[in-house]
Amino acid sequence: MRPSPTFGVAKKAAAKKAAGETVYDFSVGQPSEPTPAFIRKQLTDLIGDAEAWKTMSQYSPVNGLPALKKNIAYKLQDENGLTYSSDEILVSNGGKQAIFNAFAVTLQKGDHVLMAEPSWVSYADMVKWQGAEPVGIPTRDDFKFTADALKMKLAFNPEVKWIVINSPSNPTGATYTLEEMQAIADVVLAENKRRLSEGKAPVMVMSDDIYEHMVYEDKYLNKAGDKSAVSNNIVMANPDMKPYTVIINGMAKAFAMTGWRVGYAAGPKALIDKMGEFQGLTTSGVSAISQLAANIALDPKNKEPRENFFSEQRASYIQRRDKVAELIADAGLEFKPTPGAFYAMVDASALLGKKLPDGKEIKNSHDIANFLIEKHGVATVPGDDFFIEPDKKQSFVRMSYATSMNVIEKGIDAIKGAVSAILPQGRDEGKGRG
Ligand code: PLP
């Protein structure tokens, strides 16, 4: 298993910072602001409480504190319009552990897992860890796969056990409309009808909704206009998908709580039970104080501060995204604003085949990202680190814009310096999806 490439870049950036160098860090996807004040304040108050101390002093139930599971069920009903009971929910150490649990208890050697190209680094590596194989679904210029592309992949591949759908997507920001999600659901339901009629196991969908609040255009929002409106997922698109779907979500991105490590899965009870058993064997329940913090975040009584936080964040991400697009164009590269998440896949194909100042040719996105961090102090993630089929190449670098405007402005100015060291004339021909 290889280490997480995103954390690898972040480590390089941290080492440079520790050596006193200026670094503009666009690598790890985490909100730069602290966890909202209402959560911090109410947790601080709760810590004086004897009951809370009892909870924090002991092992928490493996599948999650009952109060938190109840509030997760409330959230799924309130924001997603979906009904889940507490025994269909598992609280995990971040969304990451929920994903790993699901793969660990279902995948065997030879199984296939479909995912969009490119996809978040960890899915493919976690799949490989189980001896199974990640398989890419080709995407269009908007980084989305169509229902037809999925149908083709399923038609020739009886080994597919899971389809991962991450909308809005890390790393691309691609976000599916309700209609697109419905068309995907139709394909999965038809496939499962056939599989079940032949006595075979159905294909499952992993719906990773972790960026559901980071949507910047109404047409991608379910209940647009509502302050807590979220993106569409496959069960929202078609309730018949519920038995075949595990929803993955968590506190990290929506509540600026990456450090607390609270995520969750919601899905069929039999699968959730298995995932819980595996979690019980490996790590036990999630840190109790973190679960208490998550419980405050999702408490029905905190609907107003929660929604205010979401809408402030949304407005601020739109500003940052648009600023990145404007400055990146000025630097001679290209980023077309995408409707969700907080990542810019910057098309750096204009630099491919050109010479670095030391005379070496730029062959791929790693060469670009290395030059940016080593010579200009800008940390980005090479596009090639995200999952695509091995025979394909791309020339993007991913920048997380969940950072301050100051870092965005100064960091992209440094990128402009880097580009002009490679392309002395500035902009170049030959751009386009690499
Ligand atoms: N899913 C996606 C697509 C992500 O980008 C991340 C984090 O970067 C996660 C899941 C996991 O988040 P966490 O484990 O912090 O809850």
Short mmCIF file of C-alpha atoms and ligand atoms in Angstrom, two decimals:
data_model
loop_
_atom_site.label_atom_id
_atom_site.label_comp_id
_atom_site.label_asym_id
_atom_site.label_seq_id
_atom_site.Cartn_x
_atom_site.Cartn_y
_atom_site.Cartn_z
CA MET A 1 0.00 0.00 0.00
CA ARG A 2 1.39 3.43 -0.88
CA PRO A 3 1.07 6.37 1.53
CA SER A 4 -1.63 8.99 0.87
CA PRO A 5 -0.18 11.26 -1.85
CA THR A 6 -2.11 14.26 -0.47
CA PHE A 7 -0.57 13.88 2.96
CA GLY A 8 2.79 13.28 1.23
CA VAL A 9 2.66 16.74 -0.37
CA ALA A 10 1.46 18.27 2.90
CA LYS A 11 4.44 16.67 4.68
CA LYS A 12 6.86 18.19 2.17
CA ALA A 13 5.16 21.57 2.64
CA ALA A 14 5.39 21.25 6.45
CA ALA A 15 9.12 20.38 6.25
CA LYS A 16 9.76 23.47 4.14
CA LYS A 17 7.76 25.62 6.58
CA ALA A 18 9.72 24.16 9.50
CA ALA A 19 12.92 25.13 7.67
CA GLY A 20 11.66 28.71 7.64
CA GLU A 21 10.64 28.83 3.97
CA THR A 22 7.43 30.47 2.79
CA VAL A 23 4.94 27.88 1.60
CA TYR A 24 1.52 28.43 0.02
CA ASP A 25 -0.30 25.26 0.85
CA PHE A 26 -3.10 24.19 -1.49
CA SER A 27 -2.63 20.47 -0.82
CA VAL A 28 -4.89 19.04 1.88
CA GLY A 29 -8.63 19.59 1.55
CA GLN A 30 -9.61 21.11 4.82
CA PRO A 31 -11.42 24.31 5.72
CA SER A 32 -9.00 26.95 6.99
CA GLU A 33 -11.50 28.33 9.51
CA PRO A 34 -11.95 26.86 13.00
CA THR A 35 -14.92 24.68 14.02
CA PRO A 36 -17.91 27.07 14.42
CA ALA A 37 -18.22 28.97 17.71
CA PHE A 38 -21.59 27.45 18.67
CA ILE A 39 -20.03 23.98 18.74
CA ARG A 40 -16.96 25.10 20.66
CA LYS A 41 -19.02 27.03 23.22
CA GLN A 42 -21.60 24.30 23.87
CA LEU A 43 -18.92 21.61 24.14
CA THR A 44 -16.96 23.71 26.62
CA ASP A 45 -20.13 24.14 28.71
CA LEU A 46 -20.85 20.40 28.50
CA ILE A 47 -17.42 19.49 29.78
CA GLY A 48 -18.44 20.79 33.20
CA ASP A 49 -21.22 18.21 33.29
CA ALA A 50 -20.87 14.99 35.36
CA GLU A 51 -22.85 12.86 32.86
CA ALA A 52 -20.63 14.05 30.02
CA TRP A 53 -17.55 13.11 32.05
CA LYS A 54 -18.95 9.65 32.59
CA THR A 55 -19.49 9.29 28.83
CA MET A 56 -16.00 10.58 28.08
CA SER A 57 -14.34 8.35 30.67
CA GLN A 58 -15.56 5.09 29.19
CA TYR A 59 -15.40 3.19 25.90
CA SER A 60 -18.10 4.52 23.67
CA PRO A 61 -20.51 1.99 22.08
CA VAL A 62 -18.79 0.59 18.97
CA ASN A 63 -21.43 1.79 16.48
CA GLY A 64 -21.70 5.26 18.03
CA LEU A 65 -23.29 7.10 20.94
CA PRO A 66 -27.08 6.56 20.76
CA ALA A 67 -27.73 10.32 21.01
CA LEU A 68 -25.43 10.99 18.05
CA LYS A 69 -26.94 8.24 15.90
CA LYS A 70 -30.37 9.72 16.63
CA ASN A 71 -29.18 13.16 15.50
CA ILE A 72 -27.59 11.69 12.37
CA ALA A 73 -30.95 10.07 11.57
CA TYR A 74 -32.59 13.48 12.16
CA LYS A 75 -30.06 15.14 9.83
CA LEU A 76 -30.68 12.58 7.07
CA GLN A 77 -34.41 13.21 7.35
CA ASP A 78 -34.18 16.98 7.66
CA GLU A 79 -31.56 17.73 4.99
CA ASN A 80 -31.79 14.72 2.68
CA GLY A 81 -35.43 13.70 3.15
CA LEU A 82 -34.29 10.13 3.90
CA THR A 83 -35.50 7.88 6.69
CA TYR A 84 -32.88 5.82 8.50
CA SER A 85 -33.16 4.25 11.94
CA SER A 86 -30.31 4.24 14.46
CA ASP A 87 -29.44 0.61 13.71
CA GLU A 88 -28.85 1.54 10.05
CA ILE A 89 -26.13 4.04 11.10
CA LEU A 90 -22.49 3.51 12.06
CA VAL A 91 -20.31 6.29 13.50
CA SER A 92 -16.68 5.95 12.41
CA ASN A 93 -13.31 7.62 12.77
CA GLY A 94 -13.97 9.97 9.87
CA GLY A 95 -15.65 9.13 6.60
CA LYS A 96 -12.42 7.35 5.70
CA GLN A 97 -12.92 4.60 8.26
CA ALA A 98 -16.54 4.13 7.22
CA ILE A 99 -15.36 3.59 3.62
CA PHE A 100 -12.60 1.20 4.67
CA ASN A 101 -15.03 -0.78 6.87
CA ALA A 102 -17.46 -1.18 3.97
CA PHE A 103 -14.78 -2.43 1.58
CA ALA A 104 -13.15 -4.64 4.24
CA VAL A 105 -16.32 -6.63 4.97
CA THR A 106 -17.49 -7.04 1.37
CA LEU A 107 -14.55 -7.24 -1.04
CA GLN A 108 -12.60 -10.30 -2.03
CA LYS A 109 -9.72 -10.90 -4.36
CA GLY A 110 -10.89 -10.45 -7.94
CA ASP A 111 -13.82 -8.16 -7.15
CA HIS A 112 -14.09 -4.89 -9.06
CA VAL A 113 -15.07 -1.43 -7.83
CA LEU A 114 -16.15 1.16 -10.38
CA MET A 115 -15.34 4.83 -9.89
CA ALA A 116 -15.18 7.99 -12.00
CA GLU A 117 -11.88 8.96 -13.60
CA PRO A 118 -10.30 10.74 -11.84
CA SER A 119 -11.37 9.80 -8.32
CA TRP A 120 -10.19 10.58 -4.81
CA VAL A 121 -6.92 8.80 -4.03
CA SER A 122 -8.07 6.67 -1.12
CA TYR A 123 -10.88 4.66 -2.75
CA ALA A 124 -8.55 2.91 -5.19
CA ASP A 125 -5.85 2.23 -2.61
CA MET A 126 -8.36 0.89 -0.09
CA VAL A 127 -9.86 -1.37 -2.76
CA LYS A 128 -6.42 -2.70 -3.68
CA TRP A 129 -5.68 -3.35 -0.01
CA GLN A 130 -8.50 -5.92 -0.08
CA GLY A 131 -6.98 -7.61 -3.14
CA ALA A 132 -9.76 -6.19 -5.31
CA GLU A 133 -9.42 -3.98 -8.36
CA PRO A 134 -10.46 -0.36 -8.95
CA VAL A 135 -11.88 0.18 -12.45
CA GLY A 136 -12.33 3.63 -13.97
CA ILE A 137 -15.53 4.89 -15.57
CA PRO A 138 -14.50 7.34 -18.31
CA THR A 139 -15.81 10.85 -17.80
CA ARG A 140 -16.61 13.76 -20.10
CA ASP A 141 -15.01 17.21 -20.09
CA ASP A 142 -17.14 18.12 -17.07
CA PHE A 143 -15.57 15.15 -15.21
CA LYS A 144 -18.93 13.35 -14.94
CA PHE A 145 -19.72 9.87 -16.22
CA THR A 146 -22.99 9.30 -18.00
CA ALA A 147 -25.56 6.60 -17.21
CA ASP A 148 -24.64 5.03 -20.58
CA ALA A 149 -20.93 4.87 -19.70
CA LEU A 150 -21.85 3.13 -16.45
CA LYS A 151 -24.14 0.73 -18.29
CA MET A 152 -21.29 -0.22 -20.64
CA LYS A 153 -18.95 -0.86 -17.73
CA LEU A 154 -21.51 -3.06 -15.98
CA ALA A 155 -22.43 -4.95 -19.14
CA PHE A 156 -18.93 -6.32 -19.60
CA ASN A 157 -18.01 -6.73 -15.99
CA PRO A 158 -19.79 -9.30 -13.82
CA GLU A 159 -17.14 -8.85 -11.09
CA VAL A 160 -18.36 -5.37 -10.10
CA LYS A 161 -19.35 -5.33 -6.44
CA TRP A 162 -19.44 -1.58 -5.77
CA ILE A 163 -19.92 1.64 -7.71
CA VAL A 164 -18.51 4.68 -5.93
CA ILE A 165 -20.32 7.96 -6.54
CA ASN A 166 -18.76 11.06 -5.03
CA SER A 167 -20.85 14.13 -5.83
CA PRO A 168 -19.62 16.84 -5.40
CA SER A 169 -16.32 15.22 -6.23
CA ASN A 170 -12.87 15.40 -4.82
CA PRO A 171 -10.73 16.13 -6.85
CA THR A 172 -12.84 17.54 -9.70
CA GLY A 173 -15.80 19.40 -8.15
CA ALA A 174 -18.11 17.55 -10.58
CA THR A 175 -21.67 17.48 -9.24
CA TYR A 176 -24.63 15.53 -10.65
CA THR A 177 -28.09 17.00 -11.16
CA LEU A 178 -31.17 15.15 -9.92
CA GLU A 179 -31.95 13.97 -13.47
CA GLU A 180 -28.42 12.65 -14.01
CA MET A 181 -28.56 10.82 -10.70
CA GLN A 182 -31.97 9.37 -11.61
CA ALA A 183 -30.57 8.05 -14.89
CA ILE A 184 -27.69 6.40 -12.99
CA ALA A 185 -30.17 4.88 -10.52
CA ASP A 186 -32.18 3.44 -13.43
CA VAL A 187 -29.06 1.68 -14.75
CA VAL A 188 -28.18 0.23 -11.32
CA LEU A 189 -31.75 -0.92 -10.66
CA ALA A 190 -31.97 -2.62 -14.07
CA GLU A 191 -28.63 -4.34 -13.44
CA ASN A 192 -29.79 -5.53 -10.02
CA LYS A 193 -33.10 -6.78 -11.38
CA ARG A 194 -31.14 -8.93 -13.82
CA ARG A 195 -28.61 -10.07 -11.23
CA LEU A 196 -31.28 -10.99 -8.68
CA SER A 197 -33.32 -12.88 -11.29
CA GLU A 198 -30.17 -14.93 -11.97
CA GLY A 199 -29.68 -15.56 -8.26
CA LYS A 200 -26.61 -13.29 -8.10
CA ALA A 201 -25.69 -10.67 -5.50
CA PRO A 202 -26.75 -7.10 -6.37
CA VAL A 203 -24.21 -4.39 -7.11
CA MET A 204 -23.90 -1.85 -4.29
CA VAL A 205 -23.45 1.91 -4.52
CA MET A 206 -21.22 3.83 -2.16
CA SER A 207 -22.57 7.37 -2.13
CA ASP A 208 -19.85 9.58 -0.67
CA ASP A 209 -21.71 12.76 0.22
CA ILE A 210 -18.99 14.42 2.28
CA TYR A 211 -19.08 17.63 0.16
CA GLU A 212 -22.89 17.79 -0.05
CA HIS A 213 -23.07 21.31 1.45
CA MET A 214 -20.42 22.73 -0.87
CA VAL A 215 -22.60 23.35 -3.92
CA TYR A 216 -22.50 26.72 -5.66
CA GLU A 217 -25.24 26.59 -8.28
CA ASP A 218 -28.93 26.11 -7.59
CA LYS A 219 -29.50 23.53 -10.30
CA TYR A 220 -27.36 21.01 -8.45
CA LEU A 221 -29.11 21.53 -5.12
CA ASN A 222 -31.97 19.55 -3.75
CA LYS A 223 -34.36 22.14 -2.18
CA ALA A 224 -32.41 25.06 -3.72
CA GLY A 225 -32.87 28.23 -1.72
CA ASP A 226 -33.06 26.35 1.56
CA LYS A 227 -30.17 27.38 3.82
CA SER A 228 -29.20 23.77 4.53
CA ALA A 229 -29.80 22.60 0.95
CA VAL A 230 -27.52 19.76 -0.14
CA SER A 231 -26.55 18.02 -3.37
CA ASN A 232 -28.57 15.07 -4.68
CA ASN A 233 -27.55 11.54 -3.91
CA ILE A 234 -28.76 8.33 -5.53
CA VAL A 235 -31.29 7.46 -2.80
CA MET A 236 -32.73 10.98 -2.93
CA ALA A 237 -32.99 10.50 -6.70
CA ASN A 238 -34.72 7.14 -6.40
CA PRO A 239 -35.82 5.65 -3.05
CA ASP A 240 -35.68 2.14 -4.58
CA MET A 241 -31.89 2.48 -4.33
CA LYS A 242 -31.96 2.45 -0.51
CA PRO A 243 -31.31 -1.33 -0.09
CA TYR A 244 -28.38 -1.10 -2.49
CA THR A 245 -26.69 2.03 -1.13
CA VAL A 246 -24.35 2.96 1.68
CA ILE A 247 -24.20 6.68 2.31
CA ILE A 248 -20.86 7.95 3.57
CA ASN A 249 -20.73 11.33 5.25
CA GLY A 250 -19.07 13.11 8.13
CA MET A 251 -18.42 16.26 10.08
CA ALA A 252 -15.01 17.09 8.56
CA LYS A 253 -15.82 19.32 5.62
CA ALA A 254 -19.29 20.73 6.37
CA PHE A 255 -18.43 21.77 9.94
CA ALA A 256 -14.71 22.52 9.62
CA MET A 257 -14.09 19.54 11.92
CA THR A 258 -11.38 17.56 10.10
CA GLY A 259 -9.38 17.11 13.31
CA TRP A 260 -12.25 15.68 15.36
CA ARG A 261 -12.42 12.53 13.23
CA VAL A 262 -16.14 11.84 13.13
CA GLY A 263 -17.75 10.33 10.05
CA TYR A 264 -20.62 7.96 9.52
CA ALA A 265 -22.23 5.42 7.22
CA ALA A 266 -25.97 4.88 6.70
CA GLY A 267 -27.16 1.78 4.89
CA PRO A 268 -28.79 -1.64 5.09
CA LYS A 269 -28.72 -2.97 8.67
CA ALA A 270 -27.01 -6.29 7.81
CA LEU A 271 -24.10 -4.46 6.18
CA ILE A 272 -23.91 -1.80 8.89
CA ASP A 273 -23.78 -4.62 11.49
CA LYS A 274 -20.84 -6.24 9.69
CA MET A 275 -19.04 -2.92 9.37
CA GLY A 276 -19.61 -2.35 13.11
CA GLU A 277 -18.22 -5.80 13.96
CA PHE A 278 -15.11 -5.04 11.92
CA GLN A 279 -14.74 -1.66 13.62
CA GLY A 280 -15.16 -3.34 17.01
CA LEU A 281 -12.28 -5.66 16.19
CA THR A 282 -9.99 -2.96 14.86
CA THR A 283 -10.53 0.36 16.64
CA SER A 284 -13.68 0.20 18.84
CA GLY A 285 -15.99 3.21 19.07
CA VAL A 286 -14.95 6.74 18.07
CA SER A 287 -13.46 9.06 20.71
CA ALA A 288 -16.35 10.04 22.99
CA ILE A 289 -15.53 13.75 23.25
CA SER A 290 -15.47 14.00 19.44
CA GLN A 291 -18.87 12.32 19.25
CA LEU A 292 -20.23 14.81 21.80
CA ALA A 293 -18.96 17.65 19.62
CA ALA A 294 -20.57 16.08 16.51
CA ASN A 295 -23.80 15.66 18.46
CA ILE A 296 -23.86 19.38 19.21
CA ALA A 297 -23.24 20.18 15.55
CA LEU A 298 -26.23 18.09 14.45
CA ASP A 299 -28.57 18.86 17.36
CA PRO A 300 -32.02 19.97 16.08
CA LYS A 301 -31.86 22.93 18.46
CA ASN A 302 -28.77 24.21 16.64
CA LYS A 303 -30.44 24.36 13.25
CA GLU A 304 -30.13 28.14 13.01
CA PRO A 305 -26.40 28.58 13.80
CA ARG A 306 -25.66 25.50 11.69
CA GLU A 307 -27.50 26.86 8.67
CA ASN A 308 -25.93 30.28 9.08
CA PHE A 309 -22.51 28.65 9.07
CA PHE A 310 -23.35 26.66 5.93
CA SER A 311 -24.54 29.69 4.01
CA GLU A 312 -21.58 31.86 5.08
CA GLN A 313 -19.20 29.09 4.02
CA ARG A 314 -20.97 28.63 0.70
CA ALA A 315 -20.74 32.36 -0.12
CA SER A 316 -17.11 32.45 0.89
CA TYR A 317 -16.18 29.38 -1.19
CA ILE A 318 -17.83 30.91 -4.26
CA GLN A 319 -15.65 34.01 -3.82
CA ARG A 320 -12.50 31.93 -3.37
CA ARG A 321 -13.31 29.65 -6.32
CA ASP A 322 -13.90 32.61 -8.63
CA LYS A 323 -10.74 34.33 -7.44
CA VAL A 324 -8.73 31.16 -8.17
CA ALA A 325 -10.22 30.95 -11.69
CA GLU A 326 -9.40 34.61 -12.39
CA LEU A 327 -5.83 34.48 -11.07
CA ILE A 328 -5.03 31.09 -12.62
CA ALA A 329 -6.06 32.45 -16.04
CA ASP A 330 -3.82 35.45 -15.43
CA ALA A 331 -0.98 33.05 -14.58
CA GLY A 332 -1.37 31.41 -18.02
CA LEU A 333 -3.12 28.19 -16.90
CA GLU A 334 -6.80 27.26 -16.82
CA PHE A 335 -9.44 26.37 -14.26
CA LYS A 336 -13.08 26.43 -15.28
CA PRO A 337 -15.10 26.98 -12.09
CA THR A 338 -16.86 23.75 -11.08
CA PRO A 339 -20.15 23.63 -9.16
CA GLY A 340 -19.10 21.82 -6.00
CA ALA A 341 -16.52 20.86 -3.33
CA PHE A 342 -13.53 23.16 -2.81
CA TYR A 343 -10.99 21.97 -5.33
CA ALA A 344 -9.63 23.45 -8.52
CA MET A 345 -8.30 20.96 -11.04
CA VAL A 346 -5.95 23.31 -12.81
CA ASP A 347 -5.20 22.38 -16.39
CA ALA A 348 -1.45 22.69 -16.75
CA SER A 349 -1.20 20.99 -20.15
CA ALA A 350 0.33 24.19 -21.55
CA LEU A 351 3.49 23.24 -19.63
CA LEU A 352 3.84 19.66 -20.87
CA GLY A 353 6.81 19.05 -23.13
CA LYS A 354 8.38 22.38 -22.13
CA LYS A 355 11.74 22.72 -20.40
CA LEU A 356 12.24 23.55 -16.73
CA PRO A 357 14.88 26.21 -16.02
CA ASP A 358 17.36 23.39 -15.29
CA GLY A 359 16.78 22.00 -18.80
CA LYS A 360 14.71 18.96 -17.78
CA GLU A 361 11.58 18.28 -19.83
CA ILE A 362 8.18 18.42 -18.12
CA LYS A 363 6.66 15.00 -18.73
CA ASN A 364 3.72 14.81 -16.34
CA SER A 365 1.79 16.38 -13.49
CA HIS A 366 4.39 15.18 -10.95
CA ASP A 367 7.09 17.21 -12.69
CA ILE A 368 4.83 20.27 -12.52
CA ALA A 369 3.86 19.82 -8.85
CA ASN A 370 7.48 19.13 -7.85
CA PHE A 371 8.71 22.27 -9.59
CA LEU A 372 5.96 24.32 -7.90
CA ILE A 373 6.79 23.14 -4.40
CA GLU A 374 10.58 22.89 -4.72
CA LYS A 375 11.30 26.16 -6.53
CA HIS A 376 8.27 28.36 -5.83
CA GLY A 377 6.94 27.16 -2.46
CA VAL A 378 3.48 26.22 -3.77
CA ALA A 379 2.04 22.90 -2.58
CA THR A 380 -0.43 21.26 -4.99
CA VAL A 381 -1.34 17.62 -5.63
CA PRO A 382 -0.36 16.11 -9.00
CA GLY A 383 -3.45 15.08 -10.96
CA ASP A 384 -1.85 11.73 -11.75
CA ASP A 385 -2.11 10.80 -8.07
CA PHE A 386 -5.88 10.60 -8.39
CA PHE A 387 -7.26 7.36 -9.72
CA ILE A 388 -7.28 6.97 -13.47
CA GLU A 389 -6.64 3.83 -15.49
CA PRO A 390 -2.87 3.21 -15.73
CA ASP A 391 -2.79 3.64 -19.52
CA LYS A 392 -4.11 7.21 -19.27
CA LYS A 393 -2.23 10.37 -18.43
CA GLN A 394 -3.39 13.79 -17.43
CA SER A 395 -1.82 17.13 -16.79
CA PHE A 396 -3.78 18.66 -13.95
CA VAL A 397 -2.65 19.77 -10.56
CA ARG A 398 -5.27 19.92 -7.81
CA MET A 399 -5.46 22.97 -5.61
CA SER A 400 -7.69 23.08 -2.54
CA TYR A 401 -9.16 26.59 -2.30
CA ALA A 402 -10.43 26.03 1.25
CA THR A 403 -7.62 28.32 2.32
CA SER A 404 -7.41 32.06 2.97
CA MET A 405 -7.75 34.72 0.26
CA ASN A 406 -4.25 35.86 1.21
CA VAL A 407 -2.76 32.42 0.44
CA ILE A 408 -4.81 32.27 -2.78
CA GLU A 409 -3.52 35.64 -3.98
CA LYS A 410 0.12 35.21 -2.98
CA GLY A 411 0.27 31.51 -3.90
CA ILE A 412 -1.11 32.02 -7.40
CA ASP A 413 1.24 34.94 -7.89
CA ALA A 414 4.05 32.48 -7.14
CA ILE A 415 2.51 30.07 -9.69
CA LYS A 416 2.55 32.91 -12.21
CA GLY A 417 6.27 33.31 -11.54
CA ALA A 418 6.76 29.56 -12.06
CA VAL A 419 4.80 29.56 -15.33
CA SER A 420 6.73 32.50 -16.70
CA ALA A 421 10.01 30.74 -15.84
CA ILE A 422 8.81 27.91 -18.11
CA LEU A 423 6.88 29.86 -20.74
CA PRO A 424 8.70 33.18 -20.97
CA GLN A 425 6.02 34.48 -23.32
CA GLY A 426 3.27 33.72 -20.82
CA ARG A 427 0.22 31.99 -22.22
CA ASP A 428 0.70 29.19 -24.65
CA GLU A 429 -1.26 27.26 -27.20
CA GLY A 430 -2.20 23.63 -26.80
CA LYS A 431 -4.40 23.82 -23.73
CA GLY A 432 -7.24 21.42 -23.22
CA ARG A 433 -8.04 18.41 -21.16
CA GLY A 434 -4.80 16.45 -20.98
N1 PLP B 1 -14.41 11.26 0.99
C1 PLP B 1 -13.78 12.20 0.27
C2 PLP B 1 -14.14 12.34 -1.15
C3 PLP B 1 -12.80 13.01 0.85
O1 PLP B 1 -12.20 13.95 0.11
C4 PLP B 1 -12.46 12.81 2.21
C5 PLP B 1 -11.38 13.59 2.82
O2 PLP B 1 -10.58 14.23 2.21
C6 PLP B 1 -13.15 11.82 2.92
C7 PLP B 1 -14.13 11.07 2.28
C8 PLP B 1 -12.85 11.49 4.35
O3 PLP B 1 -13.01 12.50 5.22
P1 PLP B 1 -12.82 12.28 6.77
O4 PLP B 1 -12.22 10.92 7.00
O5 PLP B 1 -11.95 13.38 7.21
O6 PLP B 1 -14.21 12.34 7.35
#
